[in-house]
Tab-separated table of C-alpha atoms and ligand atoms in Angstrom:
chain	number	residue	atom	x	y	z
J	18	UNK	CA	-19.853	-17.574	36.486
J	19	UNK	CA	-20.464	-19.670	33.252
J	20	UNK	CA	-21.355	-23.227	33.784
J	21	UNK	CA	-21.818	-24.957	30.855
J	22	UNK	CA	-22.999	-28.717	30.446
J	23	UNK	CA	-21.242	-30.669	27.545
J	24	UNK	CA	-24.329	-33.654	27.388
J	25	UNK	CA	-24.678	-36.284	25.057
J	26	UNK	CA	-24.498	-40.263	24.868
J	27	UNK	CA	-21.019	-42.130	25.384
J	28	UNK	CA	-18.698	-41.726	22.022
J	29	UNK	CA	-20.969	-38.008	21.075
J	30	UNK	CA	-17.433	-36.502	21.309
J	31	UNK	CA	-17.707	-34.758	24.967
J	32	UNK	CA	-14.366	-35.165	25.989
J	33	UNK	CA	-12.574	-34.056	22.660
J	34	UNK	CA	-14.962	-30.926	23.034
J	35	UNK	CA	-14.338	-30.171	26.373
J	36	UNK	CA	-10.506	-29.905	25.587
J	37	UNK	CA	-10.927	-26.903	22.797
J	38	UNK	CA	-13.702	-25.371	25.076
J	39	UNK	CA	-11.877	-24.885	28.425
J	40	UNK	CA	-8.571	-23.574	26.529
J	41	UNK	CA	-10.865	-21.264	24.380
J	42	UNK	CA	-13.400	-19.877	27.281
J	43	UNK	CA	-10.755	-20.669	30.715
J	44	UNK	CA	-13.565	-22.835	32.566
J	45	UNK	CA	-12.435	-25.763	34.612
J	46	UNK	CA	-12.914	-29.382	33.378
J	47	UNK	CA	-14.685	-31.408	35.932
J	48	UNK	CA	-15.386	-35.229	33.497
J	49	UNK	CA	-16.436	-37.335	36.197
J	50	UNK	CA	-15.870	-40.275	34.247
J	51	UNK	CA	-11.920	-38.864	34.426
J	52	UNK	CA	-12.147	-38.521	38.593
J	53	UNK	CA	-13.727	-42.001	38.548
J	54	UNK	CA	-10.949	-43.720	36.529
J	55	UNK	CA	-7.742	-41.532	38.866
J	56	UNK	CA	-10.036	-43.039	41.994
J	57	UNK	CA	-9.822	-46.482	40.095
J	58	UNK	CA	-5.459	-45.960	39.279
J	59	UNK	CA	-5.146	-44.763	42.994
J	60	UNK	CA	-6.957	-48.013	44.252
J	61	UNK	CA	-8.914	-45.978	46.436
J	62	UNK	CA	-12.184	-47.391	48.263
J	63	UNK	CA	-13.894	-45.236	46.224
J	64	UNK	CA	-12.351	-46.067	43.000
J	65	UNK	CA	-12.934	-50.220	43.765
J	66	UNK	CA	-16.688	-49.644	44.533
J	67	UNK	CA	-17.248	-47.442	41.039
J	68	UNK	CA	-15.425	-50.005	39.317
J	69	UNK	CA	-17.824	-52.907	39.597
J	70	UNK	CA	-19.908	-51.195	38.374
J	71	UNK	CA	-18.429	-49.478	36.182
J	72	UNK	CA	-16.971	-52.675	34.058
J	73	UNK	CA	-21.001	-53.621	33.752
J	74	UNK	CA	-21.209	-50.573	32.420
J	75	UNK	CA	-23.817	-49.414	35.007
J	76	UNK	CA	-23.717	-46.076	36.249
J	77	UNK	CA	-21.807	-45.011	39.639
J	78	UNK	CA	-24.271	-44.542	42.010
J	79	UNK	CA	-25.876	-40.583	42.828
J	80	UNK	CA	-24.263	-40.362	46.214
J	81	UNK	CA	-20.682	-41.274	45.121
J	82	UNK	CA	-20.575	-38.559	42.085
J	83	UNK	CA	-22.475	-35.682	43.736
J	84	UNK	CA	-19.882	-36.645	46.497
J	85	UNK	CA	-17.422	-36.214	44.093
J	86	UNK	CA	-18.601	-32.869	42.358
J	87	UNK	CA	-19.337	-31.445	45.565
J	88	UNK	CA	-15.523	-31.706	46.618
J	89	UNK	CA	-14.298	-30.542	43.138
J	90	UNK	CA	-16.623	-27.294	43.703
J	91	UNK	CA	-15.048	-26.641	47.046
J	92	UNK	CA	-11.485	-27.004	45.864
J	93	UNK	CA	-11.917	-24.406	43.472
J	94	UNK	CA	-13.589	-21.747	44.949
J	95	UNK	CA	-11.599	-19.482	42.329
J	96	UNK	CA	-13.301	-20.456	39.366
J	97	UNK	CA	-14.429	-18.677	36.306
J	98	UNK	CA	-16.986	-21.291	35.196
J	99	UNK	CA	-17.276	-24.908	35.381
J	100	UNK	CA	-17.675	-27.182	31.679
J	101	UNK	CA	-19.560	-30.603	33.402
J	102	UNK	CA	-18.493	-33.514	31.226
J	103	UNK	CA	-20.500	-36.778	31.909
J	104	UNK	CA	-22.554	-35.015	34.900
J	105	UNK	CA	-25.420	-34.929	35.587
J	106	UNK	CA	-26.304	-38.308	33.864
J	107	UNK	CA	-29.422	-38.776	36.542
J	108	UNK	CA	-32.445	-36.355	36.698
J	109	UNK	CA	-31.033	-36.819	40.734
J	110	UNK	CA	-27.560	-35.412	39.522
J	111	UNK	CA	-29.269	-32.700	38.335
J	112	UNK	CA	-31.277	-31.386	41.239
J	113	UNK	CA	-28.271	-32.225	43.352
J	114	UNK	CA	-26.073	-29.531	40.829
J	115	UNK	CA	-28.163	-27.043	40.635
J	116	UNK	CA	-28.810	-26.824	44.547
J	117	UNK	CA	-24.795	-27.087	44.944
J	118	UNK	CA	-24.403	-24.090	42.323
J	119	UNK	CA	-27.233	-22.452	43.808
J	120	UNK	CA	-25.668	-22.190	47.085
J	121	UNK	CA	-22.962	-20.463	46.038
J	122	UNK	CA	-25.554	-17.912	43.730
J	123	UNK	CA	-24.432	-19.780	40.881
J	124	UNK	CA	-26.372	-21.767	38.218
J	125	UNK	CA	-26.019	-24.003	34.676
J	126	UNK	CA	-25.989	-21.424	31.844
J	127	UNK	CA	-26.418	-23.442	29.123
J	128	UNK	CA	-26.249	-27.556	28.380
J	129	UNK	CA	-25.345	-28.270	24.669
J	130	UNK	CA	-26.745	-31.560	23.586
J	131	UNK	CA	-24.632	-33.297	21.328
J	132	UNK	CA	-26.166	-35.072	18.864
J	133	UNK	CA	-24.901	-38.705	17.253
J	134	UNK	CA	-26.891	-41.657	16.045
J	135	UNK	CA	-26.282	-45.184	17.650
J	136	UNK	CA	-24.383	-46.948	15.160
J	137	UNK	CA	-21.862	-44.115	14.376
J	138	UNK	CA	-21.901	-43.982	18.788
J	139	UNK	CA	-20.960	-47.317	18.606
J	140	UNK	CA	-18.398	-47.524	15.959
J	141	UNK	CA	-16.736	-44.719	17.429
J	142	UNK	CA	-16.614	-46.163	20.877
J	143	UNK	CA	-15.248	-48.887	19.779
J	144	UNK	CA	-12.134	-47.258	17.716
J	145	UNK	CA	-11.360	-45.242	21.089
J	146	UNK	CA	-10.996	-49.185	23.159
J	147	UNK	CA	-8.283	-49.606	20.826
J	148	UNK	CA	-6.207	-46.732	22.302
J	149	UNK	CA	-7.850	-45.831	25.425
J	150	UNK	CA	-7.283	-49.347	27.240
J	151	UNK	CA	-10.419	-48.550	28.598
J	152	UNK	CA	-12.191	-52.390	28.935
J	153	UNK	CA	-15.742	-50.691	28.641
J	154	UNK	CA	-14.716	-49.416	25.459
J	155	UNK	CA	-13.967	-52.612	23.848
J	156	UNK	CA	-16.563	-55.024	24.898
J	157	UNK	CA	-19.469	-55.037	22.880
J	158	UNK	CA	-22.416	-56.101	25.674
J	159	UNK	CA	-20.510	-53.365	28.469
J	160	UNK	CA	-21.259	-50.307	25.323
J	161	UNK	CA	-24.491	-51.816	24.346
J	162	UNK	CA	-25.408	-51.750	28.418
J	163	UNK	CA	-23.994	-47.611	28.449
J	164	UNK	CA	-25.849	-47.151	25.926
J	165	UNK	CA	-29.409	-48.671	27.722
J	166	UNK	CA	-28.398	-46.574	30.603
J	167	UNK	CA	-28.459	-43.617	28.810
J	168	UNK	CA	-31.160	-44.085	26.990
J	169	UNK	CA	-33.153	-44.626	30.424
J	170	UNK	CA	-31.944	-42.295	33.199
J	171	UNK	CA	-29.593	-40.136	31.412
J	172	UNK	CA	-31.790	-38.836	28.311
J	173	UNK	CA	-34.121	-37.681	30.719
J	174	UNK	CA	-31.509	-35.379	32.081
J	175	UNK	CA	-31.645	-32.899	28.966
J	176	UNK	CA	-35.751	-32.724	29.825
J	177	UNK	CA	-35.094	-31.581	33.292
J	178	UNK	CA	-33.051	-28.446	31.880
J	179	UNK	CA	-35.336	-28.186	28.476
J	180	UNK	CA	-37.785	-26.874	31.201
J	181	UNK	CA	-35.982	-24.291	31.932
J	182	UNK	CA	-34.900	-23.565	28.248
J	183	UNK	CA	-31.783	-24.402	28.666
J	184	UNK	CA	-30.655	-26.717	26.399
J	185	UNK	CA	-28.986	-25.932	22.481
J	186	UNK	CA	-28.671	-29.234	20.704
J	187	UNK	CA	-25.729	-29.694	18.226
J	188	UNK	CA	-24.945	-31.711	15.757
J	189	UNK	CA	-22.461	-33.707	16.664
J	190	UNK	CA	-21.179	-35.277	13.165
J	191	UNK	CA	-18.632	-33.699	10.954
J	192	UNK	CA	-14.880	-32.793	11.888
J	193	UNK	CA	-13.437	-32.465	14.672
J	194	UNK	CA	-13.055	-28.277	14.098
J	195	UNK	CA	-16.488	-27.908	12.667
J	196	UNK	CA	-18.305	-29.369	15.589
J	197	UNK	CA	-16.587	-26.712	17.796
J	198	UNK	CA	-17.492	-24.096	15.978
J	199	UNK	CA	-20.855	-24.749	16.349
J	200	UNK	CA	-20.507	-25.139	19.673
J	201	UNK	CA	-18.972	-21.923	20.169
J	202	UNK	CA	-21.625	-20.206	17.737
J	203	UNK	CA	-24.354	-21.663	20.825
J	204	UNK	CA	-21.909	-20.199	23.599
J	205	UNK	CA	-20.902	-16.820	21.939
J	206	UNK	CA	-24.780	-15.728	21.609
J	207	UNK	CA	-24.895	-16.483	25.341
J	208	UNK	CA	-22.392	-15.278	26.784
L	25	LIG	P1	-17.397	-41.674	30.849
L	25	LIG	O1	-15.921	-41.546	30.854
L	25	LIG	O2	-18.098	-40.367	31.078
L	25	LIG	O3	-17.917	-42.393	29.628
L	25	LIG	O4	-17.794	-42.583	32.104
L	25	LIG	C1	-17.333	-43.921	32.209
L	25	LIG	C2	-18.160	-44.657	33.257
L	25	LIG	O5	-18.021	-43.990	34.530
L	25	LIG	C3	-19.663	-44.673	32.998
L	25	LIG	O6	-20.056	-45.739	32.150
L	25	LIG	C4	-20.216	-44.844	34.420
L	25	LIG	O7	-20.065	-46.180	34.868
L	25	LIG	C5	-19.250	-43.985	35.232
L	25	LIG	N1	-19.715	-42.591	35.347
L	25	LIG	C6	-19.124	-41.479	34.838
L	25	LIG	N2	-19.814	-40.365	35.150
L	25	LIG	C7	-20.883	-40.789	35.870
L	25	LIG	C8	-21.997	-40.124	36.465
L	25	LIG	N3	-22.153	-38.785	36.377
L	25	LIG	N4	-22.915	-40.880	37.117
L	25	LIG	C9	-22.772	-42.217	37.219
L	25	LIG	N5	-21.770	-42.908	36.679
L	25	LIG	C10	-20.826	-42.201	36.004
């Protein structure tokens, strides 16, 4: 199996990168920020307790996304390799995924850091609330407060796997095309 970790801080571009990189390498998506919001359109119990916290823009908390990863695992017991979008985002996430993978003698091949500064982060986030209808893309005190919450329990995610040597970071400025092939450059010598 090849599990790879897309990582970086909201607007770094994971979810237009995840797009090109299951098509190119055939893993399965699993954005948890993508399960949260169908919980949140299916009005699910679920989906109503992520969303308070989700409009603070707080994270979700551990039990209810490992929950949520743990099911997506099971349901595809068929899979080539997973590409984890927005998970782990705790140091907690992360022990909790790599004791789920490990139990099926499976582990994170590589996490590719995307890297963005803050004010191009923010600008971008904010172009994507005006076609997303996402709400925690257009307020500016809900981004800023994504943005704290990376910067405290999500940063210290790409530590956890830097340990391990693990993690390729990646510029993640330039076009669209050019960013994936540097992403693919960091996949293709590991493969
Ligand atoms: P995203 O689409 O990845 O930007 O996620 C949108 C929101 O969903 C985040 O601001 C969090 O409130 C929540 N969320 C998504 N993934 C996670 C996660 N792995 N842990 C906790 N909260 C999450």
């Amino acid at each position: 199996m090849f599990n790879l970790i897309l990582f970086g801080p909201p607007g770094s571009g994971k979810g237009t990168q995840s797009e090109k990189l299951i098509d190119k390498y055939g893993l399965l998506h699993l954005s948890t920020g993508d399960l949260l919001r169908k919980e949140i359109a299916n009005q699910t119990k679920l989906g109503l307790e992520a969303k308070s916290f989700m409009d603070k823009g707080q994270l979700v908390p551990d039990a209810v996304v490992i929950g949520m990863i743990n099911s997506a695992l099971e349901a595809n017991p068929a899979a080539k390799g997973f590409l984890f979008d927005g998970f782990p985002r705790t140091v907690a996430q992360a022990e909790a995924l790599d004791n789920l993978l490990a139990s099926k003698n499976s582990g994170i091949s590589i996490v590719l850091a995307l890297e963005v500064d803050q004010e191009e982060l923010v600008k971008r986030i904010q172009i994507r609330g005006q076609s997303s209808g996402r709400s925690d893309d257009s307020d500016p005190n809900v981004i800023r407060a994504r943005l704290v919450e990376y910067e405290n329990k999500t940063a210290p995610v790409a530590g956890h796997y830097a340990g391990v040597g693990k993690v390729v970071y990646v510029k993640g400025v330039g076009t669209i095309d050019e960013i994936f092939q540097s992403l693919c450059r960091q996949i293709d010598s590991r493969k």
